[in-house]
Amino acid sequence: WVQTSLIQSPPNGTVSSSRADFVTEVGPSRPSFQWRLNDGPWVQPDATPHQSSGQQGVLVPLKGLSDGPQTLLVRALDYQGRADSEPLEFRWTVDTLPPVTHLRATPYPGQSPSDAAFQWSCEDVEGCNFRYRLDGGEWVDTSHSAVSLKGLSPGPHTISVTAVDTAGNEDPSPATLSWEVDTATPVTTIAQGPYKYTPERSAHFEFITSREGCSLRYSLNGGDYVAGAHSLGLYDLLDGQHKLRVFATDGFGRAEPSPAVYTWVVDTQPPETVVHQWFFS
């Protein structure tokens, strides 16, 4: 009866190398051995034993392994060629392909322009760990798939994220997103309005805000502010001077401190012609 023994075992788990080595122990009771990879034939190497850590063994390099699961069986042989009835079995997975990283911005619950939140994921069957950095700084290792950034300074920012799979393969092209922190309040411009003096009892306005996503509120002639759109139509205006005030509020709740103002006069009365008679002597 012969028993198989290894000095160095092949890898386990998931590895990024397409090569795997193992060293079998040989000696008087087990002078030779055989190995079998996946569904291949049993192979009996013709190798000269060498000393390894005080033990006599034979190194077997397995090269050019394809991606996917690997199964290796190793059994010792005695001098009569009888094989170990219970071969040693080793299983591992070769993964040489780097993962692909996906990155997206998510709404931040704090609703502050100097805060930002991001989520990321990877295309890999066994999942990934991640590394991220902000504005070219140091890489931060994390097992989480999201990050929240607070108190960012005004100006441009860039976040980069790269995935690292369980085999140690790293995405060579990190995913990146760039954005700009703008802490200024919005500004409204009245792009179109009626003539300063007009006989028309209706008026049409167009408004432009300094950033997208703003809501508008307007007040006519000192009345209450009401919500409005980026265009406004007013009808049945009375004769006299009118004043429209409008201000914007951005998506973070920051209101324009000073509304834009437009003043005009409606005059629907036709002019009167006065004839003066002059007498000459």
Tab-separated table of C-alpha atoms in Angstrom:
chain	number	residue	atom	x	y	z
A	1	TRP	CA	0.000	0.000	0.000
A	2	VAL	CA	1.392	3.393	-1.047
A	3	GLN	CA	0.311	6.845	0.089
A	4	THR	CA	0.654	10.073	-1.897
A	5	SER	CA	2.369	13.072	-0.323
A	6	LEU	CA	3.113	16.538	-1.704
A	7	ILE	CA	5.812	18.937	-0.562
A	8	GLN	CA	4.209	21.847	-2.435
A	9	SER	CA	0.550	21.876	-3.414
A	10	PRO	CA	-0.971	23.681	-6.403
A	11	PRO	CA	-2.947	26.873	-5.729
A	12	ASN	CA	-6.475	26.966	-4.399
A	13	GLY	CA	-9.320	29.414	-4.810
A	14	THR	CA	-9.152	31.772	-7.778
A	15	VAL	CA	-5.786	32.818	-9.200
A	16	SER	CA	-4.712	35.139	-12.007
A	17	SER	CA	-1.821	32.964	-13.210
A	18	SER	CA	-2.111	30.446	-16.042
A	19	ARG	CA	0.713	28.438	-14.441
A	20	ALA	CA	0.519	26.157	-11.432
A	21	ASP	CA	3.409	24.202	-9.878
A	22	PHE	CA	3.380	21.310	-7.472
A	23	VAL	CA	6.125	19.198	-5.903
A	24	THR	CA	5.527	15.550	-5.042
A	25	GLU	CA	7.460	13.760	-2.358
A	26	VAL	CA	9.332	10.673	-3.536
A	27	GLY	CA	11.301	8.113	-1.592
A	28	PRO	CA	11.909	4.408	-1.071
A	29	SER	CA	8.225	3.640	-0.537
A	30	ARG	CA	6.982	5.846	-3.385
A	31	PRO	CA	9.669	6.161	-6.058
A	32	SER	CA	7.356	7.596	-8.736
A	33	PHE	CA	3.943	9.152	-9.240
A	34	GLN	CA	1.314	10.083	-11.814
A	35	TRP	CA	-0.841	13.159	-12.263
A	36	ARG	CA	-3.970	13.935	-14.227
A	37	LEU	CA	-5.317	17.380	-15.111
A	38	ASN	CA	-9.053	17.781	-15.685
A	39	ASP	CA	-10.206	15.065	-18.100
A	40	GLY	CA	-6.751	14.397	-19.527
A	41	PRO	CA	-4.796	11.138	-19.336
A	42	TRP	CA	-2.636	10.057	-16.429
A	43	VAL	CA	0.911	11.331	-16.895
A	44	GLN	CA	3.990	9.767	-15.322
A	45	PRO	CA	6.833	12.279	-15.577
A	46	ASP	CA	10.383	11.175	-16.220
A	47	ALA	CA	12.043	13.516	-13.768
A	48	THR	CA	15.042	13.372	-11.503
A	49	PRO	CA	14.196	13.953	-7.850
A	50	HIS	CA	15.770	16.953	-6.148
A	51	GLN	CA	16.034	18.153	-2.603
A	52	SER	CA	13.447	20.699	-1.425
A	53	SER	CA	13.498	21.881	2.199
A	54	GLY	CA	15.307	18.719	3.242
A	55	GLN	CA	12.812	16.508	1.419
A	56	GLN	CA	13.263	14.673	-1.842
A	57	GLY	CA	10.666	15.675	-4.411
A	58	VAL	CA	9.871	16.282	-8.070
A	59	LEU	CA	8.721	19.661	-9.370
A	60	VAL	CA	5.933	19.569	-11.956
A	61	PRO	CA	5.082	22.877	-13.682
A	62	LEU	CA	1.651	23.127	-15.296
A	63	LYS	CA	1.787	25.871	-17.935
A	64	GLY	CA	-0.662	27.517	-20.305
A	65	LEU	CA	-3.748	26.706	-18.287
A	66	SER	CA	-6.958	28.060	-19.783
A	67	ASP	CA	-9.331	30.268	-17.826
A	68	GLY	CA	-11.868	28.325	-15.814
A	69	PRO	CA	-12.009	25.602	-13.152
A	70	GLN	CA	-9.081	23.183	-12.868
A	71	THR	CA	-8.970	19.753	-11.233
A	72	LEU	CA	-5.688	17.973	-10.543
A	73	LEU	CA	-5.320	14.386	-9.330
A	74	VAL	CA	-1.965	13.106	-8.053
A	75	ARG	CA	-1.188	9.519	-7.026
A	76	ALA	CA	2.008	7.821	-5.915
A	77	LEU	CA	3.303	4.525	-7.331
A	78	ASP	CA	5.311	1.879	-5.510
A	79	TYR	CA	8.163	-0.156	-7.022
A	80	GLN	CA	5.696	-2.658	-8.404
A	81	GLY	CA	3.711	0.070	-10.184
A	82	ARG	CA	0.753	-0.143	-7.851
A	83	ALA	CA	-1.011	3.222	-7.524
A	84	ASP	CA	-2.458	4.901	-4.479
A	85	SER	CA	-6.164	4.024	-4.513
A	86	GLU	CA	-7.043	7.428	-3.046
A	87	PRO	CA	-5.308	10.085	-5.171
A	88	LEU	CA	-4.947	13.592	-3.823
A	89	GLU	CA	-7.394	15.994	-5.466
A	90	PHE	CA	-6.891	19.741	-5.889
A	91	ARG	CA	-9.331	22.255	-7.330
A	92	TRP	CA	-8.814	25.902	-8.260
A	93	THR	CA	-9.942	28.432	-10.846
A	94	VAL	CA	-7.804	30.344	-13.323
A	95	ASP	CA	-9.015	33.871	-14.071
A	96	THR	CA	-6.681	36.014	-16.169
A	97	LEU	CA	-9.295	38.501	-17.395
A	98	PRO	CA	-9.477	41.876	-15.611
A	99	PRO	CA	-12.901	43.089	-14.469
A	100	VAL	CA	-14.761	46.041	-15.980
A	101	THR	CA	-15.712	48.867	-13.607
A	102	HIS	CA	-18.991	50.807	-13.804
A	103	LEU	CA	-19.477	54.110	-11.966
A	104	ARG	CA	-22.492	56.373	-11.554
A	105	ALA	CA	-23.477	59.372	-9.462
A	106	THR	CA	-26.460	59.071	-7.114
A	107	PRO	CA	-28.624	61.718	-5.424
A	108	TYR	CA	-27.154	62.750	-2.107
A	109	PRO	CA	-29.688	62.991	0.738
A	110	GLY	CA	-27.957	65.985	2.321
A	111	GLN	CA	-28.933	68.200	-0.646
A	112	SER	CA	-25.821	70.347	-0.464
A	113	PRO	CA	-23.881	71.467	-3.540
A	114	SER	CA	-20.603	70.604	-1.799
A	115	ASP	CA	-21.663	66.965	-1.226
A	116	ALA	CA	-21.598	64.100	-3.712
A	117	ALA	CA	-22.439	60.387	-3.682
A	118	PHE	CA	-21.367	57.608	-6.051
A	119	GLN	CA	-22.066	53.921	-6.605
A	120	TRP	CA	-19.979	51.431	-8.541
A	121	SER	CA	-20.034	47.806	-9.650
A	122	CYS	CA	-17.965	45.388	-11.701
A	123	GLU	CA	-18.512	42.775	-14.378
A	124	ASP	CA	-17.105	39.659	-12.721
A	125	VAL	CA	-18.766	36.389	-11.746
A	126	GLU	CA	-17.151	36.168	-8.314
A	127	GLY	CA	-17.429	39.850	-7.420
A	128	CYS	CA	-14.761	42.459	-6.739
A	129	ASN	CA	-13.132	44.733	-4.262
A	130	PHE	CA	-12.531	48.323	-5.305
A	131	ARG	CA	-10.083	51.204	-5.124
A	132	TYR	CA	-11.078	54.838	-5.547
A	133	ARG	CA	-9.413	58.216	-5.398
A	134	LEU	CA	-10.523	61.830	-5.551
A	135	ASP	CA	-8.785	64.456	-7.684
A	136	GLY	CA	-5.683	62.348	-8.292
A	137	GLY	CA	-5.030	61.698	-4.594
A	138	GLU	CA	-4.070	58.452	-2.885
A	139	TRP	CA	-5.981	55.297	-3.778
A	140	VAL	CA	-8.348	54.052	-1.066
A	141	ASP	CA	-9.085	50.314	-0.874
A	142	THR	CA	-12.659	49.344	-0.052
A	143	SER	CA	-14.998	46.383	-0.200
A	144	HIS	CA	-18.007	48.709	-0.365
A	145	SER	CA	-19.775	49.653	-3.590
A	146	ALA	CA	-20.597	53.275	-2.690
A	147	VAL	CA	-19.079	56.387	-1.156
A	148	SER	CA	-20.432	59.733	0.067
A	149	LEU	CA	-18.221	62.808	-0.096
A	150	LYS	CA	-18.991	65.872	2.022
A	151	GLY	CA	-17.691	69.402	2.235
A	152	LEU	CA	-16.047	69.508	-1.185
A	153	SER	CA	-14.362	72.763	-2.117
A	154	PRO	CA	-15.773	74.883	-4.969
A	155	GLY	CA	-14.371	74.033	-8.376
A	156	PRO	CA	-13.852	70.956	-10.581
A	157	HIS	CA	-13.506	67.456	-9.113
A	158	THR	CA	-12.847	63.984	-10.534
A	159	ILE	CA	-13.399	60.583	-8.937
A	160	SER	CA	-11.729	57.448	-10.308
A	161	VAL	CA	-12.707	53.878	-9.389
A	162	THR	CA	-11.058	50.599	-10.367
A	163	ALA	CA	-12.230	47.060	-9.623
A	164	VAL	CA	-9.983	44.232	-8.398
A	165	ASP	CA	-11.392	40.717	-8.727
A	166	THR	CA	-10.794	37.801	-6.369
A	167	ALA	CA	-7.909	36.584	-8.532
A	168	GLY	CA	-6.111	39.910	-8.121
A	169	ASN	CA	-6.772	41.171	-11.652
A	170	GLU	CA	-7.249	44.948	-11.709
A	171	ASP	CA	-9.217	46.926	-14.265
A	172	PRO	CA	-6.508	48.689	-16.336
A	173	SER	CA	-8.918	51.505	-17.268
A	174	PRO	CA	-10.519	52.987	-14.132
A	175	ALA	CA	-13.998	54.453	-14.461
A	176	THR	CA	-14.043	58.228	-13.920
A	177	LEU	CA	-16.623	60.965	-13.418
A	178	SER	CA	-15.971	64.699	-13.352
A	179	TRP	CA	-18.204	67.447	-12.011
A	180	GLU	CA	-17.981	70.954	-10.615
A	181	VAL	CA	-19.024	72.230	-7.213
A	182	ASP	CA	-20.727	75.608	-7.575
A	183	THR	CA	-21.751	77.229	-4.304
A	184	ALA	CA	-23.042	80.457	-5.872
A	185	THR	CA	-26.767	81.223	-5.782
A	186	PRO	CA	-28.649	81.256	-9.121
A	187	VAL	CA	-29.212	84.408	-11.161
A	188	THR	CA	-32.297	85.116	-13.282
A	189	THR	CA	-32.177	87.119	-16.494
A	190	ILE	CA	-35.350	88.475	-18.127
A	191	ALA	CA	-34.520	87.695	-21.734
A	192	GLN	CA	-37.768	88.921	-23.289
A	193	GLY	CA	-40.538	91.276	-22.213
A	194	PRO	CA	-42.926	93.896	-23.626
A	195	TYR	CA	-41.916	97.336	-24.822
A	196	LYS	CA	-41.391	99.799	-22.017
A	197	TYR	CA	-44.441	101.704	-23.318
A	198	THR	CA	-47.056	99.613	-25.050
A	199	PRO	CA	-50.744	99.771	-25.955
A	200	GLU	CA	-51.006	96.008	-25.481
A	201	ARG	CA	-52.897	94.704	-22.468
A	202	SER	CA	-50.998	91.421	-22.618
A	203	ALA	CA	-47.313	90.750	-22.027
A	204	HIS	CA	-45.038	87.789	-22.702
A	205	PHE	CA	-41.814	87.103	-20.785
A	206	GLU	CA	-38.943	84.648	-21.202
A	207	PHE	CA	-36.554	83.931	-18.326
A	208	ILE	CA	-33.059	82.434	-18.296
A	209	THR	CA	-31.401	81.094	-15.138
A	210	SER	CA	-27.665	80.772	-14.565
A	211	ARG	CA	-27.952	77.012	-13.956
A	212	GLU	CA	-30.249	74.224	-15.039
A	213	GLY	CA	-32.957	72.723	-12.881
A	214	CYS	CA	-34.084	75.945	-11.186
A	215	SER	CA	-37.666	76.698	-10.219
A	216	LEU	CA	-39.065	80.226	-10.586
A	217	ARG	CA	-41.460	82.377	-8.585
A	218	TYR	CA	-42.796	85.746	-9.673
A	219	SER	CA	-44.757	88.657	-8.259
A	220	LEU	CA	-46.757	91.217	-10.236
A	221	ASN	CA	-47.190	94.722	-8.877
A	222	GLY	CA	-46.202	93.815	-5.330
A	223	GLY	CA	-48.540	90.828	-5.042
A	224	ASP	CA	-47.725	87.453	-3.541
A	225	TYR	CA	-45.052	85.353	-5.207
A	226	VAL	CA	-46.423	82.395	-7.158
A	227	ALA	CA	-44.667	79.527	-8.903
A	228	GLY	CA	-44.023	79.940	-12.598
A	229	ALA	CA	-42.188	78.476	-15.558
A	230	HIS	CA	-39.374	79.846	-17.699
A	231	SER	CA	-41.954	81.603	-19.848
A	232	LEU	CA	-44.880	83.685	-18.631
A	233	GLY	CA	-47.935	85.245	-20.243
A	234	LEU	CA	-49.937	88.057	-18.598
A	235	TYR	CA	-53.349	89.158	-19.878
A	236	ASP	CA	-56.057	91.789	-19.265
A	237	LEU	CA	-53.592	94.251	-17.823
A	238	LEU	CA	-54.954	97.625	-16.752
A	239	ASP	CA	-53.589	100.868	-18.013
A	240	GLY	CA	-50.707	102.200	-16.002
A	241	GLN	CA	-47.292	101.130	-14.768
A	242	HIS	CA	-46.606	97.480	-14.008
A	243	LYS	CA	-43.677	95.847	-12.260
A	244	LEU	CA	-42.733	92.171	-12.441
A	245	ARG	CA	-40.308	90.567	-10.008
A	246	VAL	CA	-38.961	87.044	-10.524
A	247	PHE	CA	-36.357	84.955	-8.681
A	248	ALA	CA	-34.922	81.448	-9.053
A	249	THR	CA	-34.341	78.634	-6.561
A	250	ASP	CA	-31.898	75.874	-7.505
A	251	GLY	CA	-32.135	72.155	-6.794
A	252	PHE	CA	-30.320	72.565	-3.480
A	253	GLY	CA	-32.902	75.069	-2.205
A	254	ARG	CA	-30.699	78.142	-2.626
A	255	ALA	CA	-32.853	81.145	-3.558
A	256	GLU	CA	-31.695	84.125	-5.559
A	257	PRO	CA	-31.233	86.937	-3.002
A	258	SER	CA	-32.343	89.789	-5.294
A	259	PRO	CA	-35.107	89.175	-7.837
A	260	ALA	CA	-34.882	90.373	-11.407
A	261	VAL	CA	-37.226	93.336	-12.016
A	262	TYR	CA	-38.991	94.501	-15.177
A	263	THR	CA	-41.080	97.702	-15.362
A	264	TRP	CA	-43.310	98.804	-18.232
A	265	VAL	CA	-46.343	101.008	-18.910
A	266	VAL	CA	-49.609	99.972	-20.549
A	267	ASP	CA	-51.435	102.819	-22.304
A	268	THR	CA	-54.456	101.841	-24.383
A	269	GLN	CA	-55.962	105.339	-24.623
A	270	PRO	CA	-55.672	106.977	-28.047
A	271	PRO	CA	-54.135	110.425	-28.092
A	272	GLU	CA	-56.392	113.505	-28.234
A	273	THR	CA	-55.908	116.062	-30.949
A	274	VAL	CA	-56.417	119.688	-29.902
A	275	VAL	CA	-56.957	122.339	-32.573
A	276	HIS	CA	-56.061	125.879	-31.656
A	277	GLN	CA	-57.438	128.771	-33.738
A	278	TRP	CA	-55.219	131.741	-34.159
A	279	PHE	CA	-56.304	135.171	-35.286
A	280	PHE	CA	-53.924	137.457	-36.999
A	281	SER	CA	-54.475	141.168	-37.381
